[in-house]
């Protein structure tokens, strides 16, 4: 799944619906600023907020590896079991 996110536009953040068994699946967020590609700084810290039947929280890693990768203006995130 790909989500387009323009940081210059005030709008509701889209929800990603996931279910048990979606572990290992990924989604991407393409970030723009006023319609133009927004290059995410290399030192940016990215975490994902989740809420589900097992609780809520945020994450950046799965086990000992990163769950998030950033390339240019695209963030790719791997889903975790708690989602």
CSV table of N, CA, C and O in Angstrom, one decimal, residues 10-68:
chain,number,residue,atom,x,y,z
A,10,UNK,N,-3.1,20.7,5.5
A,10,UNK,CA,-3.7,20.2,6.8
A,10,UNK,C,-4.8,19.3,6.5
A,10,UNK,O,-5.9,19.8,6.0
A,11,UNK,N,-4.6,18.0,6.7
A,11,UNK,CA,-5.7,17.0,6.5
A,11,UNK,C,-5.5,15.9,7.4
A,11,UNK,O,-4.4,15.7,8.0
A,12,UNK,N,-6.5,15.1,7.6
A,12,UNK,CA,-6.5,14.0,8.5
A,12,UNK,C,-5.4,13.0,7.9
A,12,UNK,O,-5.4,12.7,6.7
A,13,UNK,N,-4.6,12.4,8.8
A,13,UNK,CA,-3.7,11.4,8.5
A,13,UNK,C,-4.4,10.1,8.1
A,13,UNK,O,-5.3,9.7,8.9
A,14,UNK,N,-4.1,9.5,7.0
A,14,UNK,CA,-4.8,8.3,6.6
A,14,UNK,C,-4.5,7.2,7.5
A,14,UNK,O,-3.4,7.1,8.1
A,15,UNK,N,-5.5,6.3,7.7
A,15,UNK,CA,-5.4,5.1,8.5
A,15,UNK,C,-5.0,3.9,7.6
A,15,UNK,O,-5.5,3.8,6.5
A,16,UNK,N,-4.2,3.1,8.1
A,16,UNK,CA,-3.9,1.8,7.5
A,16,UNK,C,-4.5,0.7,8.3
A,16,UNK,O,-4.2,0.6,9.5
A,17,UNK,N,-5.4,0.0,7.7
A,17,UNK,CA,-6.0,-1.1,8.4
A,17,UNK,C,-5.2,-2.4,8.1
A,17,UNK,O,-4.9,-2.8,7.0
A,18,UNK,N,-4.8,-3.1,9.2
A,18,UNK,CA,-4.1,-4.3,9.1
A,18,UNK,C,-4.7,-5.3,10.0
A,18,UNK,O,-5.5,-5.0,10.9
A,19,UNK,N,-4.4,-6.6,9.8
A,19,UNK,CA,-5.0,-7.6,10.6
A,19,UNK,C,-4.0,-8.7,10.9
A,19,UNK,O,-2.9,-8.7,10.3
A,20,UNK,N,-4.3,-9.6,11.8
A,20,UNK,CA,-3.4,-10.6,12.2
A,20,UNK,C,-3.1,-11.4,10.9
A,20,UNK,O,-3.9,-11.7,10.1
A,21,UNK,N,-1.8,-11.7,10.8
A,21,UNK,CA,-1.3,-12.4,9.6
A,21,UNK,C,-0.7,-11.4,8.6
A,21,UNK,O,-0.1,-11.9,7.6
A,22,UNK,N,-0.8,-10.1,8.8
A,22,UNK,CA,-0.2,-9.2,7.9
A,22,UNK,C,1.3,-8.9,8.3
A,22,UNK,O,1.9,-8.1,7.7
A,23,UNK,N,1.8,-9.6,9.3
A,23,UNK,CA,3.2,-9.5,9.7
A,23,UNK,C,4.1,-9.7,8.5
A,23,UNK,O,3.9,-10.6,7.7
A,24,UNK,N,5.1,-8.8,8.3
A,24,UNK,CA,6.0,-8.9,7.2
A,24,UNK,C,5.6,-8.1,6.0
A,24,UNK,O,6.4,-7.8,5.2
A,25,UNK,N,4.3,-7.7,6.0
A,25,UNK,CA,3.9,-6.9,4.9
A,25,UNK,C,4.4,-5.5,5.1
A,25,UNK,O,4.7,-5.1,6.2
A,26,UNK,N,4.5,-4.7,4.0
A,26,UNK,CA,5.0,-3.4,4.1
A,26,UNK,C,4.1,-2.3,3.5
A,26,UNK,O,3.2,-2.7,2.7
A,27,UNK,N,4.2,-1.1,3.9
A,27,UNK,CA,3.6,0.0,3.3
A,27,UNK,C,4.6,1.1,3.1
A,27,UNK,O,5.6,1.2,3.7
A,28,UNK,N,4.3,2.0,2.2
A,28,UNK,CA,5.1,3.2,1.9
A,28,UNK,C,4.4,4.5,2.0
A,28,UNK,O,3.2,4.5,1.7
A,29,UNK,N,5.1,5.5,2.5
A,29,UNK,CA,4.6,6.8,2.6
A,29,UNK,C,5.5,7.7,1.7
A,29,UNK,O,6.7,7.8,1.9
A,30,UNK,N,4.9,8.3,0.7
A,30,UNK,CA,5.6,9.2,-0.2
A,30,UNK,C,5.3,10.7,0.3
A,30,UNK,O,4.2,11.1,0.3
A,31,UNK,N,6.4,11.4,0.7
A,31,UNK,CA,6.2,12.7,1.3
A,31,UNK,C,6.5,13.8,0.3
A,31,UNK,O,7.5,13.8,-0.4
A,32,UNK,N,5.6,14.8,0.2
A,32,UNK,CA,5.7,15.9,-0.6
A,32,UNK,C,5.5,17.2,0.2
A,32,UNK,O,5.0,17.1,1.3
A,33,UNK,N,5.9,18.3,-0.3
A,33,UNK,CA,5.7,19.6,0.4
A,33,UNK,C,5.2,20.5,-0.7
A,33,UNK,O,5.9,20.9,-1.6
A,34,UNK,N,3.9,20.9,-0.6
A,34,UNK,CA,3.2,21.7,-1.5
A,34,UNK,C,3.3,21.1,-2.9
A,34,UNK,O,3.5,21.8,-3.9
A,35,UNK,N,3.2,19.8,-3.0
A,35,UNK,CA,3.2,19.0,-4.3
A,35,UNK,C,4.5,18.7,-4.8
A,35,UNK,O,4.6,17.9,-5.7
A,36,UNK,N,5.6,19.2,-4.2
A,36,UNK,CA,7.0,18.9,-4.7
A,36,UNK,C,7.6,17.8,-3.8
A,36,UNK,O,7.3,17.8,-2.6
A,37,UNK,N,8.5,17.1,-4.3
A,37,UNK,CA,9.2,16.0,-3.6
A,37,UNK,C,9.9,16.6,-2.4
A,37,UNK,O,10.6,17.6,-2.5
A,38,UNK,N,9.7,16.1,-1.2
A,38,UNK,CA,10.3,16.5,0.1
A,38,UNK,C,11.4,15.5,0.4
A,38,UNK,O,11.1,14.3,0.8
A,39,UNK,N,12.7,15.9,0.3
A,39,UNK,CA,13.7,15.0,0.6
A,39,UNK,C,13.9,14.9,2.2
A,39,UNK,O,14.1,15.9,2.8
A,40,UNK,N,13.7,13.7,2.7
A,40,UNK,CA,13.8,13.5,4.1
A,40,UNK,C,15.2,13.5,4.5
A,40,UNK,O,16.1,12.8,3.9
A,41,UNK,N,15.6,14.3,5.5
A,41,UNK,CA,17.0,14.4,6.0
A,41,UNK,C,17.5,13.0,6.3
A,41,UNK,O,16.8,12.2,6.9
A,42,UNK,N,18.8,12.7,6.1
A,42,UNK,CA,19.4,11.4,6.4
A,42,UNK,C,19.5,11.1,7.9
A,42,UNK,O,19.5,10.0,8.3
A,43,UNK,N,19.4,12.2,8.7
A,43,UNK,CA,19.5,11.9,10.1
A,43,UNK,C,18.1,12.0,10.8
A,43,UNK,O,18.0,12.0,12.0
A,44,UNK,N,17.0,11.9,10.0
A,44,UNK,CA,15.7,11.9,10.5
A,44,UNK,C,15.4,10.6,11.3
A,44,UNK,O,15.8,9.6,10.9
A,45,UNK,N,14.6,10.8,12.3
A,45,UNK,CA,14.2,9.6,13.1
A,45,UNK,C,12.7,9.4,12.8
A,45,UNK,O,11.9,10.3,12.9
A,46,UNK,N,12.4,8.2,12.3
A,46,UNK,CA,11.1,7.8,11.9
A,46,UNK,C,10.5,6.7,12.8
A,46,UNK,O,11.2,5.7,13.0
A,47,UNK,N,9.4,6.9,13.4
A,47,UNK,CA,8.7,5.9,14.1
A,47,UNK,C,7.3,5.8,13.7
A,47,UNK,O,6.7,6.7,13.1
A,48,UNK,N,6.6,4.6,14.0
A,48,UNK,CA,5.3,4.4,13.5
A,48,UNK,C,4.4,4.2,14.7
A,48,UNK,O,4.7,3.5,15.7
A,49,UNK,N,3.3,4.9,14.7
A,49,UNK,CA,2.3,4.8,15.8
A,49,UNK,C,1.3,3.8,15.4
A,49,UNK,O,0.8,3.8,14.3
A,50,UNK,N,0.9,2.9,16.3
A,50,UNK,CA,-0.1,1.9,16.0
A,50,UNK,C,-1.1,1.8,17.2
A,50,UNK,O,-0.8,2.2,18.3
A,51,UNK,N,-2.3,1.3,16.9
A,51,UNK,CA,-3.3,1.1,17.9
A,51,UNK,C,-4.1,-0.1,17.5
A,51,UNK,O,-4.5,-0.2,16.3
A,52,UNK,N,-4.3,-1.0,18.4
A,52,UNK,CA,-5.1,-2.2,18.0
A,52,UNK,C,-5.6,-2.9,19.3
A,52,UNK,O,-5.5,-2.3,20.4
A,53,UNK,N,-6.1,-4.1,19.1
A,53,UNK,CA,-6.7,-4.8,20.2
A,53,UNK,C,-5.7,-5.2,21.3
A,53,UNK,O,-6.1,-5.4,22.4
A,54,UNK,N,-4.4,-5.3,20.9
A,54,UNK,CA,-3.4,-5.6,21.9
A,54,UNK,C,-2.8,-4.4,22.5
A,54,UNK,O,-1.8,-4.5,23.3
A,55,UNK,N,-3.3,-3.2,22.2
A,55,UNK,CA,-2.8,-2.0,22.8
A,55,UNK,C,-2.3,-1.0,21.7
A,55,UNK,O,-2.7,-1.1,20.6
A,56,UNK,N,-1.6,0.0,22.2
A,56,UNK,CA,-1.1,1.0,21.2
A,56,UNK,C,0.4,1.3,21.6
A,56,UNK,O,0.8,1.1,22.7
A,57,UNK,N,1.1,2.0,20.7
A,57,UNK,CA,2.4,2.4,21.0
A,57,UNK,C,3.1,2.8,19.7
A,57,UNK,O,2.4,3.1,18.7
A,58,UNK,N,4.4,2.9,19.7
A,58,UNK,CA,5.1,3.2,18.5
A,58,UNK,C,6.3,2.3,18.4
A,58,UNK,O,6.7,1.6,19.4
A,59,UNK,N,6.9,2.2,17.2
A,59,UNK,CA,8.1,1.3,17.0
A,59,UNK,C,8.9,1.8,15.9
A,59,UNK,O,8.5,2.6,15.0
A,60,UNK,N,10.2,1.4,16.0
A,60,UNK,CA,11.2,1.7,14.9
A,60,UNK,C,11.9,0.5,14.5
A,60,UNK,O,12.5,0.4,13.5
A,61,UNK,N,11.8,-0.6,15.3
A,61,UNK,CA,12.5,-1.8,15.1
A,61,UNK,C,11.6,-3.0,15.2
A,61,UNK,O,10.7,-3.0,15.9
A,62,UNK,N,12.0,-4.1,14.5
A,62,UNK,CA,11.4,-5.4,14.7
A,62,UNK,C,12.6,-6.3,15.1
A,62,UNK,O,13.6,-6.5,14.4
A,63,UNK,N,12.5,-6.9,16.3
A,63,UNK,CA,13.6,-7.7,16.9
A,63,UNK,C,14.8,-6.7,17.0
A,63,UNK,O,14.7,-5.7,17.6
A,64,UNK,N,15.9,-7.1,16.3
A,64,UNK,CA,17.1,-6.2,16.4
A,64,UNK,C,17.4,-5.5,15.1
A,64,UNK,O,18.4,-4.9,14.9
A,65,UNK,N,16.4,-5.5,14.2
A,65,UNK,CA,16.6,-4.8,12.9
A,65,UNK,C,15.6,-3.6,12.7
A,65,UNK,O,14.5,-3.7,13.3
A,66,UNK,N,16.0,-2.7,11.9
A,66,UNK,CA,15.1,-1.6,11.6
A,66,UNK,C,13.8,-2.0,10.9
A,66,UNK,O,13.9,-2.8,10.0
A,67,UNK,N,12.7,-1.5,11.3
A,67,UNK,CA,11.4,-1.7,10.6
A,67,UNK,C,11.1,-0.7,9.6
A,67,UNK,O,10.2,-0.8,8.8
A,68,UNK,N,12.0,0.4,9.5
A,68,UNK,CA,11.7,1.5,8.7
A,68,UNK,C,13.0,1.8,7.8
A,68,UNK,O,14.1,1.8,8.3
